Coordinates of C-alpha atoms and ligand atoms in Angstrom, one line a residue:
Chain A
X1 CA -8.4 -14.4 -27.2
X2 CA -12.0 -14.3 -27.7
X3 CA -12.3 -17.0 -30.2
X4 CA -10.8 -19.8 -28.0
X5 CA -13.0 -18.6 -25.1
X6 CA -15.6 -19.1 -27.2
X7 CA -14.4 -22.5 -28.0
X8 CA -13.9 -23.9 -24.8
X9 CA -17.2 -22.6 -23.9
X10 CA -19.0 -23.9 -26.5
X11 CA -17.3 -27.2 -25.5
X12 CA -18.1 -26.7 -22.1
X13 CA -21.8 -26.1 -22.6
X14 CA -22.1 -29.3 -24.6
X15 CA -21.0 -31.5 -22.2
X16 CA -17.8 -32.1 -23.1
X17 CA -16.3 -31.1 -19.7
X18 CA -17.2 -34.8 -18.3
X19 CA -15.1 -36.3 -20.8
X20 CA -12.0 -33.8 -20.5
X21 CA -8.8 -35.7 -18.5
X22 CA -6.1 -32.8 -17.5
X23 CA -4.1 -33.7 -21.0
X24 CA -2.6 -31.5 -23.3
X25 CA -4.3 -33.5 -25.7
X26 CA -7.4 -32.4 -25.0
X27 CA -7.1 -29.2 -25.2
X28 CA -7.0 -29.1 -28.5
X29 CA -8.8 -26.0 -28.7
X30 CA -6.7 -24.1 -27.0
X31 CA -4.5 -21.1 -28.7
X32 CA -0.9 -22.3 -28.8
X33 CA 0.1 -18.4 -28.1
X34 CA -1.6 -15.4 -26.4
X35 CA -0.9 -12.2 -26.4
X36 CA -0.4 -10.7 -22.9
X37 CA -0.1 -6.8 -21.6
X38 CA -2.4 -5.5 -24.8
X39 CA -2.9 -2.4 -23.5
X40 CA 0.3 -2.1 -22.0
X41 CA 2.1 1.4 -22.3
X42 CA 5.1 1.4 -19.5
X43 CA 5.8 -2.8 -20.7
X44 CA 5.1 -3.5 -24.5
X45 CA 2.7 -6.5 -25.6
X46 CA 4.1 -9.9 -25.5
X47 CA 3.3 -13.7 -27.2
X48 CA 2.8 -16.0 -24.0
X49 CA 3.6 -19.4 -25.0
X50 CA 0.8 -21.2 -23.8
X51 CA 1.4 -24.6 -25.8
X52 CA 5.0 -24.7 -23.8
X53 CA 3.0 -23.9 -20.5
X54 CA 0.7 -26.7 -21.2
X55 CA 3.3 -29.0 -21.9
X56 CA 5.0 -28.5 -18.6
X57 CA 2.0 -28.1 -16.6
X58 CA -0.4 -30.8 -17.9
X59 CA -3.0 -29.4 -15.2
X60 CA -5.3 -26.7 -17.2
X61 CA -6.3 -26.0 -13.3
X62 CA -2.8 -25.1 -12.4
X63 CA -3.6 -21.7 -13.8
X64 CA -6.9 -21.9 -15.2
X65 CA -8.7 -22.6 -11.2
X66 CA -12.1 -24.0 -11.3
X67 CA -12.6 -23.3 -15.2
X68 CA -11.7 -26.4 -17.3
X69 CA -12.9 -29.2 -15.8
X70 CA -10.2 -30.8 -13.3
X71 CA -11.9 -30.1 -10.0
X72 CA -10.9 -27.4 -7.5
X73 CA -7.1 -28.2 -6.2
X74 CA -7.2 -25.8 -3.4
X75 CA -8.8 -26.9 0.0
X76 CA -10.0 -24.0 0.9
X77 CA -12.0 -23.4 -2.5
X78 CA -12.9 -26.9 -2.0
X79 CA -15.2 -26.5 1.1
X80 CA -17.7 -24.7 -1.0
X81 CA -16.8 -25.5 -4.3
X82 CA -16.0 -29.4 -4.2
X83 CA -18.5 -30.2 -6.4
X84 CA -19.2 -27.0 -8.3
X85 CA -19.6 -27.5 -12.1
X86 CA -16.3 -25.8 -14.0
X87 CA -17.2 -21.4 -14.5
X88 CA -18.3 -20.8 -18.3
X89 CA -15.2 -18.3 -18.7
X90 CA -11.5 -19.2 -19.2
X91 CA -9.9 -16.0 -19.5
X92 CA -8.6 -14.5 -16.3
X93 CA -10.0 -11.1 -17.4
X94 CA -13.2 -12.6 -17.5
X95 CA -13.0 -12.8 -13.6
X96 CA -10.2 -10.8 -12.6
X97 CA -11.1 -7.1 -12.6
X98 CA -8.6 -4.5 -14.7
X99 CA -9.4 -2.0 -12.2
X100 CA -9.7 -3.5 -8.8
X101 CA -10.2 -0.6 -6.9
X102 CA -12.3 1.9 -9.0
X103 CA -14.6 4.4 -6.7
X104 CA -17.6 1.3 -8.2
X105 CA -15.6 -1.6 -7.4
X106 CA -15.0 -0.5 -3.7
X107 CA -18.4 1.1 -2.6
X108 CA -20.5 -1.9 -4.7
X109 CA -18.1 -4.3 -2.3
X110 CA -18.6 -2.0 1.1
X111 CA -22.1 -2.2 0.7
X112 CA -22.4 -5.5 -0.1
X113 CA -21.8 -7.0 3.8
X114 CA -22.5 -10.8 3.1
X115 CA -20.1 -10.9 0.3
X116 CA -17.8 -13.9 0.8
X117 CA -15.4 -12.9 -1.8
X118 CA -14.4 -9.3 -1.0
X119 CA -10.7 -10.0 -1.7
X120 CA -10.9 -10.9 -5.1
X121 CA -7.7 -10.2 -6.7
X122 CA -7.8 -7.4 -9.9
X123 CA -6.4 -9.2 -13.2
X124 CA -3.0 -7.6 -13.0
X125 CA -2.3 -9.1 -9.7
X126 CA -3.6 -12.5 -10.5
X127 CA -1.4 -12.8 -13.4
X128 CA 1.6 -11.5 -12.2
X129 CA 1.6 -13.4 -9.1
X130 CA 0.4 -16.6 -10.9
X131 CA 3.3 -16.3 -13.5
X132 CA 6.0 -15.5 -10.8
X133 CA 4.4 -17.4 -8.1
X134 CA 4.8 -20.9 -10.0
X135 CA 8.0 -19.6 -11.9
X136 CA 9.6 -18.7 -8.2
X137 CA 8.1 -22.0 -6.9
X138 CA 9.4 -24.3 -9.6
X139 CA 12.4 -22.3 -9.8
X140 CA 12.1 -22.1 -13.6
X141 CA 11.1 -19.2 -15.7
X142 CA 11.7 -15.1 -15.5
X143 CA 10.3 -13.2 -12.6
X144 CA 11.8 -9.9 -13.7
X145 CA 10.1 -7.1 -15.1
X146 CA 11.9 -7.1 -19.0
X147 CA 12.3 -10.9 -18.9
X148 CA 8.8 -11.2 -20.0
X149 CA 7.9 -8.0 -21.4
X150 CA 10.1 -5.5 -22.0
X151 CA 9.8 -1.6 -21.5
X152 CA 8.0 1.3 -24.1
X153 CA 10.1 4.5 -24.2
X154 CA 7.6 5.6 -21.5
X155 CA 8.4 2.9 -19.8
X156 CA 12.1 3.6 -19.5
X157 CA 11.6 7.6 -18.6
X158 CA 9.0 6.1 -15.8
X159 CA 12.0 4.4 -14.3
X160 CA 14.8 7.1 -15.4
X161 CA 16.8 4.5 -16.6
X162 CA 18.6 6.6 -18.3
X163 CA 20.6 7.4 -15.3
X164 CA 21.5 3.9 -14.4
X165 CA 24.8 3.4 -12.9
X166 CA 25.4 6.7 -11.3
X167 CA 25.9 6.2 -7.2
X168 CA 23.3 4.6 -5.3
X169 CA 20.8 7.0 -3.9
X170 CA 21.0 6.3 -0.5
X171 CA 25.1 7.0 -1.0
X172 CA 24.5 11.1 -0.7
X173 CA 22.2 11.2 2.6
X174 CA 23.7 10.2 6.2
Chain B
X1 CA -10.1 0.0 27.1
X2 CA -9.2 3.1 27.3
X3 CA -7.8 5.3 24.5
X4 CA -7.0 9.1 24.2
X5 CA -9.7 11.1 22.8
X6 CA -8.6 12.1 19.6
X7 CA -10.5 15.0 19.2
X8 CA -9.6 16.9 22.3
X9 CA -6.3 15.7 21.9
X10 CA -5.7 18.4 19.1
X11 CA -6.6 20.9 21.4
X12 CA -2.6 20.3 22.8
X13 CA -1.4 24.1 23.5
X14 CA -1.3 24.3 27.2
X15 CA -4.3 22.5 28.5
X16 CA -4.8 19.0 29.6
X17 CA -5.0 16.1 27.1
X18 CA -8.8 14.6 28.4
X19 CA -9.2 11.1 28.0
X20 CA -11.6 9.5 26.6
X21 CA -13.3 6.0 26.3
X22 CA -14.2 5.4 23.2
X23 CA -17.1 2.6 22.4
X24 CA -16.1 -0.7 22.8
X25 CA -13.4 -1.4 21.1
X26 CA -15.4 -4.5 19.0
X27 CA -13.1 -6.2 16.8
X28 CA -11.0 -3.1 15.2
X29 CA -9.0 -1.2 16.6
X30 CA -10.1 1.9 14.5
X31 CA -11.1 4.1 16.3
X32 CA -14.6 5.4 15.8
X33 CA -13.7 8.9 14.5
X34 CA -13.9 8.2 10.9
X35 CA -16.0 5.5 9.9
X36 CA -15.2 6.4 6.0
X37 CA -11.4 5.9 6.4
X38 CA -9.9 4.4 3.0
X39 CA -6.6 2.8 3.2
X40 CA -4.1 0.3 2.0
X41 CA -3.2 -3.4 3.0
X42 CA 0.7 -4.4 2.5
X43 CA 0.6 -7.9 2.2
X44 CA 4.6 -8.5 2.6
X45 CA 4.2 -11.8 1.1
X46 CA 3.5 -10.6 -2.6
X47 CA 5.8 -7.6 -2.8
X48 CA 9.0 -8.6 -5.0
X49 CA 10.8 -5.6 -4.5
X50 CA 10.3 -4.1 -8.1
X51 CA 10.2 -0.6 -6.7
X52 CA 7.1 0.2 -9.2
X53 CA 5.4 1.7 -6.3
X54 CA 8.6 3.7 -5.8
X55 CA 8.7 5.2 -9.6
X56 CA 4.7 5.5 -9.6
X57 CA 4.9 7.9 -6.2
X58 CA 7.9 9.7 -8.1
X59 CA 5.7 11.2 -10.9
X60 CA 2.6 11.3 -9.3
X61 CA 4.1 13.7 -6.4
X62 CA 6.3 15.4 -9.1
X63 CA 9.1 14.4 -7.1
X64 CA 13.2 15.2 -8.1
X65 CA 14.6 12.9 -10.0
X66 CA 16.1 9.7 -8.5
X67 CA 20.0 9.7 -7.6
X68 CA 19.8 6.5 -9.7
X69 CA 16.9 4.8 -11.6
X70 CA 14.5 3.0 -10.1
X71 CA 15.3 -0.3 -11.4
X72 CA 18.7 -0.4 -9.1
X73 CA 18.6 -3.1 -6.7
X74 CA 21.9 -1.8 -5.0
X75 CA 19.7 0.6 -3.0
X76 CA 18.6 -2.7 -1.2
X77 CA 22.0 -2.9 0.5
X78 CA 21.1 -1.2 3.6
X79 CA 17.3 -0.1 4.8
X80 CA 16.0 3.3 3.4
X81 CA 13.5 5.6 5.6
X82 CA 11.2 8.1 3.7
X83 CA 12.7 11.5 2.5
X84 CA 11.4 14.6 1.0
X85 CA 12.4 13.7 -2.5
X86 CA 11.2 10.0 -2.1
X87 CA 8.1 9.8 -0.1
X88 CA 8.2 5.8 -0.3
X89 CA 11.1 3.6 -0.2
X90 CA 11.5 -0.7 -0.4
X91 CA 13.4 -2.4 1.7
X92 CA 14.6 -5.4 1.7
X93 CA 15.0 -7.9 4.4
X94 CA 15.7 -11.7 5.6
X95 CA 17.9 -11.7 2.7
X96 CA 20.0 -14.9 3.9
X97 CA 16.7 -16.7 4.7
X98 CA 15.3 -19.8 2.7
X99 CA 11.9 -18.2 1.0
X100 CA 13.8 -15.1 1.8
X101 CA 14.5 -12.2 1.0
X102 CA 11.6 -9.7 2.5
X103 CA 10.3 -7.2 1.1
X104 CA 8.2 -3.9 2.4
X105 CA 7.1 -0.6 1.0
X106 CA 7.8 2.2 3.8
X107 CA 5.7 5.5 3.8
X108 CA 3.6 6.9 6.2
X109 CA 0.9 5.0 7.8
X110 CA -1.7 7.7 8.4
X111 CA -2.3 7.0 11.9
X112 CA -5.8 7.3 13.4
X113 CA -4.6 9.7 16.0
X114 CA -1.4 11.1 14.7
X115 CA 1.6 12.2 16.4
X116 CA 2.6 14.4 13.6
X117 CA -0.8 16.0 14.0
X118 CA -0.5 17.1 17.4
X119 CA 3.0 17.6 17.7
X120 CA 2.6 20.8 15.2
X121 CA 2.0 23.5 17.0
X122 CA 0.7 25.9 13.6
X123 CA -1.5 23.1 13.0
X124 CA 0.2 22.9 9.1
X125 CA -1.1 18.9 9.2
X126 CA -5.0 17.3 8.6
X127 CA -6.6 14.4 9.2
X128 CA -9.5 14.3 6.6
X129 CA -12.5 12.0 6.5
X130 CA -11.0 9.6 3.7
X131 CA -8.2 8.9 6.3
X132 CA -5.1 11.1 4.7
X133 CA -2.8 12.6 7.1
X134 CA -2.1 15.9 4.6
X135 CA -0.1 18.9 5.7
X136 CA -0.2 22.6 4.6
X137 CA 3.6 23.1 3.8
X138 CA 2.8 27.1 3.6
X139 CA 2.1 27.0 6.9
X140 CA 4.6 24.7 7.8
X141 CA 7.7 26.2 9.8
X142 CA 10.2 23.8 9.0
X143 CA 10.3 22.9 13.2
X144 CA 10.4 18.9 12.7
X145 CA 8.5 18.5 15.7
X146 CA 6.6 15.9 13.8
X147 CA 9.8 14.1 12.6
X148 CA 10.3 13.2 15.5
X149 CA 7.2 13.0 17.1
X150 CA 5.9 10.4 14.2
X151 CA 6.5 6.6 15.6
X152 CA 7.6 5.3 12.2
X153 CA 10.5 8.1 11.3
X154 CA 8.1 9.0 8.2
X155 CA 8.2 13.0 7.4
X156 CA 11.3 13.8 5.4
X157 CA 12.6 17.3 6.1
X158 CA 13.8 19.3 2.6
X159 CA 17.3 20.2 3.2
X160 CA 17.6 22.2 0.0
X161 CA 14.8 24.8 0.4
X162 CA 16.2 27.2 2.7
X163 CA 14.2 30.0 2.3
X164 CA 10.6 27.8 2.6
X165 CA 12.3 25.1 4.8
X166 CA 9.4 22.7 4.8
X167 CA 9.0 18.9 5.6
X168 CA 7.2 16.6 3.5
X169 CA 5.9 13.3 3.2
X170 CA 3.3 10.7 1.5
X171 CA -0.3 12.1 1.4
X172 CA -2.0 9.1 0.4
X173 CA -2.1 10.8 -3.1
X174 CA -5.1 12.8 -1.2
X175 CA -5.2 16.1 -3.9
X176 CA -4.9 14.1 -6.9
X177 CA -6.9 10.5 -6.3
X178 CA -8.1 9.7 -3.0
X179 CA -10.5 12.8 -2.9
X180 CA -12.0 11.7 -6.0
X181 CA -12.0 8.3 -5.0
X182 CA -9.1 6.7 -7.0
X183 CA -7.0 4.3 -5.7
X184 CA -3.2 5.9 -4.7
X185 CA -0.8 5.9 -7.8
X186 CA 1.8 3.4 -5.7
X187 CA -1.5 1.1 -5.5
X188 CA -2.4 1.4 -8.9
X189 CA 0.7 0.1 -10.7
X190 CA 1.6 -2.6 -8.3
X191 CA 2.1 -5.4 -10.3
X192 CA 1.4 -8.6 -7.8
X193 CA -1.4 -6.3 -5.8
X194 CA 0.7 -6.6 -2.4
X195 CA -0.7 -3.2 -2.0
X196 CA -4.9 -3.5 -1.6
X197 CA -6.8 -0.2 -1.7
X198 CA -10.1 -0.3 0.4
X199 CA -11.9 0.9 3.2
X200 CA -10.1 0.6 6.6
X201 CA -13.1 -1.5 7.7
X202 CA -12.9 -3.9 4.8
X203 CA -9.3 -4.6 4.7
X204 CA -9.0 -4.8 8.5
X205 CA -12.0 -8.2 7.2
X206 CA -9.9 -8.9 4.7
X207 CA -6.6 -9.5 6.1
X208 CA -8.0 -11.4 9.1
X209 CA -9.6 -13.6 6.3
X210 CA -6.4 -13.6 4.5
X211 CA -4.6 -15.1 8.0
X212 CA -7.6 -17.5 8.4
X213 CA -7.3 -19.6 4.8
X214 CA -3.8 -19.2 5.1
X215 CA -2.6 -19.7 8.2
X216 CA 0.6 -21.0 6.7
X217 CA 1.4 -18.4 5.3
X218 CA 1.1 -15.5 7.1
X219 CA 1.7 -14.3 11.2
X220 CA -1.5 -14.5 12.9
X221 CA -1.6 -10.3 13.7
X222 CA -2.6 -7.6 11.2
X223 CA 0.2 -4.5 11.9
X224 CA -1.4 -1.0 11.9
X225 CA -4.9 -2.6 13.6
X226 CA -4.2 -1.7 16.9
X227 CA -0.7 -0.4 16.9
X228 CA 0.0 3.6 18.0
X229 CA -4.1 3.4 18.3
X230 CA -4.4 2.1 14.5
X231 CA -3.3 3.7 11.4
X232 CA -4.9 3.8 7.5
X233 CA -2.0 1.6 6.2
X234 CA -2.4 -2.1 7.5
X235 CA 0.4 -4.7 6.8
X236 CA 0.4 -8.7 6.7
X237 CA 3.5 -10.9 7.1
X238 CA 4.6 -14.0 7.1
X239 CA 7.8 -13.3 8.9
X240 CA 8.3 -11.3 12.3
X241 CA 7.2 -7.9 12.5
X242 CA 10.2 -6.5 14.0
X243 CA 12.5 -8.4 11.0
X244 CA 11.3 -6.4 8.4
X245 CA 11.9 -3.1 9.9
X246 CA 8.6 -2.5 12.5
X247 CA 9.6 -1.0 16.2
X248 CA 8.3 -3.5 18.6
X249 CA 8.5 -1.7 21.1
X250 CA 5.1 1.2 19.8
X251 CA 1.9 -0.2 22.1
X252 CA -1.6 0.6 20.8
X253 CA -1.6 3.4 22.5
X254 CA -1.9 6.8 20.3
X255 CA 1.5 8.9 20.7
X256 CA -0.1 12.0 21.8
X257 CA 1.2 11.8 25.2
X258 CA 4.8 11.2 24.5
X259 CA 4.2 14.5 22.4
X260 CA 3.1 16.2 24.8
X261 CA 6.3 15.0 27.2
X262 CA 8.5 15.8 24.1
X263 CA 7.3 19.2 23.9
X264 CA 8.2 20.0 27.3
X265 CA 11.3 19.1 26.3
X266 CA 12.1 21.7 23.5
X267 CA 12.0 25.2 25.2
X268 CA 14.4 26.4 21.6
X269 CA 12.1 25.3 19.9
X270 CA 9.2 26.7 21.6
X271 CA 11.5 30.3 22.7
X272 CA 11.2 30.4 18.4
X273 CA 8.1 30.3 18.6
X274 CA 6.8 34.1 19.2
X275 CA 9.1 35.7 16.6
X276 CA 7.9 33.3 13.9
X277 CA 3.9 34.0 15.5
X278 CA 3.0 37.0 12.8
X279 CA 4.3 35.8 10.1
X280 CA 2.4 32.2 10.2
X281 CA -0.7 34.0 11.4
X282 CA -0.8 36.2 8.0
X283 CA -0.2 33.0 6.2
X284 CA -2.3 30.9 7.9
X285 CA -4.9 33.4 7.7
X286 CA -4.3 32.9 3.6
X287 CA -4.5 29.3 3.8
X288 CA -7.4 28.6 6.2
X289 CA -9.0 26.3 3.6
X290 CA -7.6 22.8 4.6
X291 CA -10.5 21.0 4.6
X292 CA -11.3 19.0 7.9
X293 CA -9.0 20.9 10.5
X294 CA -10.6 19.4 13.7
X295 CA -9.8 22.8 15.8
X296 CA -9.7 26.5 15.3
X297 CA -7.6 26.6 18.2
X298 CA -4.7 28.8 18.2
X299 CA -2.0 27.8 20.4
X300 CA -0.8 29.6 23.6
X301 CA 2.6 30.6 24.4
X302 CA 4.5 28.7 27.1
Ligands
SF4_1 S1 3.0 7.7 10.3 FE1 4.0 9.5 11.2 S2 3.8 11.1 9.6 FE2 2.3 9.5 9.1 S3 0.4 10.1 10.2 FE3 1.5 8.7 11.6 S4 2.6 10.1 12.9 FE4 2.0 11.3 11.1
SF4_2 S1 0.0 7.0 -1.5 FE1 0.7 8.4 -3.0 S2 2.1 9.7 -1.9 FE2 1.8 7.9 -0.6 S3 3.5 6.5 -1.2 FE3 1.7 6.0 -2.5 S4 2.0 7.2 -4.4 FE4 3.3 8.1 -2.8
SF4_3 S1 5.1 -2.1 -6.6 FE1 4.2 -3.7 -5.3 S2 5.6 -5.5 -5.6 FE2 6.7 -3.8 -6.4 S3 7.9 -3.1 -4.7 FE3 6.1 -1.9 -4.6 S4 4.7 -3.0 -3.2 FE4 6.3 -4.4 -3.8

């Protein structure tokens, strides 16, 4: 993971951006797999095909907002950010906060009364709702849980799975 | 404006509910009471309906085991309410609809000035500074005055505890995270972050914002603001309120008075209510140590 962040910001820091078109091409740098949900332990680790995602997407900024050089897409971002140079990091966890709502993240933001951002989403919520969002949108690609990465053991007794197919819980009340 | 003063309000055994005005109401409808209120912001427009939030409350609250696992979508087929073995439950909605279906997490909304509160006469429930509407279920007499006194059909009454009949509900995960600051277990594992952990004051900025660059996308109103006086748990949506399971008929008025006319309609209830005095004093007198009980008051007979 590290190792093409560090490519594409040692590319970025030496100009390169002002040459980049959105092409797959030109991301040459760019890992052609990435492995997702590390530290998983209810959903086990899986290889994200990024070269596929690239293919299909040919806009880095699809995914990838206000990083790698196409200019902001979203209006909104645009009235501040129109002609903002492209953020140094690439990875979404290099934004995106793993814990969103830790006792820090919340009193450092309720302090903070001219924040503009104050509803920046955590990592797992920009991911997920990036990866469904476009796959609902596009109507292509999984949206459900195991269709992407499939459950530990802890995962399954989280979910008493083991129980599937008995009656429907709201059968017994009434 | 005018709103019932919460405080005095408690105070609902056989005196007069005074009124109160409260500061100007600037902005949000909070009401001015707890000024460190956490809570949570549903935005209706992220939720999938994976029931996560449903399995996550399960274990955190030690909850019975699930009739069927929590990956069975079946349970969708009709709308769900709260119980005491499920204190949240998804529903689905708007099924037919193109961009449909809808979904939202149910629990209970922590109201501001809670019905469930003052509609207990042993005073089992609190309201504590972080916003949590907990409950004492030692103390708790198994009436259900606050089942149906609560607005949004929330406390589920155990049917299988006879001898400690008790109700219970969602308590913002108050004894095991919100006390020390940690965001509620059903918040925590929410996969697209349609639940957003905060304080009240932040999210109530928050969502408005959330309207404002996406006016598209969502209703222009911000549930839970306002409504039954405003509650801890504040919900967005891009489709009507009252098509995804909300009562349009609750004002932003608190409930306390239709308590109050609700009580004076039990007298079984209330004729019940000396022979079970003794033995909820001695145990109250146990359990005084909820923190943040807004009135020593003990209530009077009718
Ligand atoms: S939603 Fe119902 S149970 Fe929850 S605090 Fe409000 S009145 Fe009480
Ligand atoms: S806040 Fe806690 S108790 Fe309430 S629904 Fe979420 S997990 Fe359950
Ligand atoms: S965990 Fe989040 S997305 Fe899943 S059903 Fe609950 S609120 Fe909706």
């Amino acid at each position: 993971m590290s190792s093409y962040k560090h490519l594409i910001v040692a590319a970025l820091s030496l100009g390169a951006i002002s040459v980049f078109t959105p092409l797959a091409a030109q991301c040459a740098a760019v890992p052609d797999s990435v492995t997702l949900n590390q530290n998983g332990t209810l959903y086990k680790p899986f290889a994200f095909n990024h070269a596929k995602h690239i293919q299909q997407l040919k806009e880095c900024a699809g995914c990838h907002h206000h990083t790698t050089g196409t200019l902001v897409l979203d209006p909104e971002c645009a009235r501040c950010h129109q002609n903002s140079s492209p953020t140094a990091v690439v990875s979404c966890k290099g934004c995106h906060s793993a814990k969103p709502f830790s006792p820090e993240t919340l009193a450092e933001k309720h302090a903070d009364k001219q924040r503009y951002h104050k509803d920046k989403m955590g990592l797992k919520g920009a991911m997920h709702q990036s990866c469904i969002g476009c796959h609902q949108k596009e109507g292509a690609g999984p949206v459900g849980c195991q269709e992407c990465h499939p459950r530990t053991e802890a995962g399954e007794a989280f979910n008493s799975s083991s129980r599937l197919g008995a009656k429907p819980a709201h059968a017994k009340k009434h | 404006m005018k709103r019932r003063n919460f405080l005095k309000a408690c105070l609902i055994g056989g005196t007069t509910i005074a009124m109160g005005k409260t500061n100007k109401g600037w902005a949000s409808g909070s009401f001015e009471g707890y000024p460190e209120s956490m809570g949570v912001l549903v935005d209706t427009t992220r939720c999938i309906g994976c029931r996560s939030c449903e399995a996550a409350c399960n274990k955190e609250q030690k909850l019975p085991e699930p009739d069927t696992s929590f990956d069975d979508k079946s349970v969708f087929e009709e709308p769900r309410r709260p119980t005491a073995k499920a204190y949240t439950v998804v529903n689905q909605y708007e099924k037919e609809k193109p961009g449909g279906p809808v979904y939202r997490k149910v629990q209970c909304n922590h109201c501001n000035e809670p019905a469930c509160l003052t509609s207990c006469f042993v005073n089992a429930y609190t309201k504590t500074k972080e916003g949590a509407v907990i409950y004492n279920s030692k103390v708790c007499v198994g009436c259900r005055n606050c089942m149906i006194a609560c607005p949004f059909n929330v406390p589920g009454y155990d049917y299988e505890s006879v001898t400690n009949p008790v109700i219970k509900k969602c308590i913002l995960c108050y004894d095991t995270r919100l006390k020390v600051g940690k965001p509620p277990a059903c918040v925590d594992i929410c996969p697209q972050e349609a639940l957003t952990f905060g304080h009240r004051a932040d999210l109530i900025k928050i969502a408005h914002e959330r309207i404002r660059s996406n006016p598209d996308r969502y209703l222009d109103h911000v549930y839970g603001e306002k409504e039954v006086g405003g509650t801890s748990w504040l919900y967005l949506s891009g489709t009507e309120f009252d098509k995804i399971g909300f009562d349009p008929s609750l004002s932003n008025d608190p409930i306390i008075s239709n308590v109050k006319d609700f009580l004076g309609m039990v007298p079984m209830v209330l004729s019940i209510w000396p022979a079970l005095f003794s033995g909820i004093h001695l145990l109250s007198k146990h359990d005084s140590g909820g923190e943040g009980h807004d009135t020593e008051s003990k209530e009077e007979e009718p």
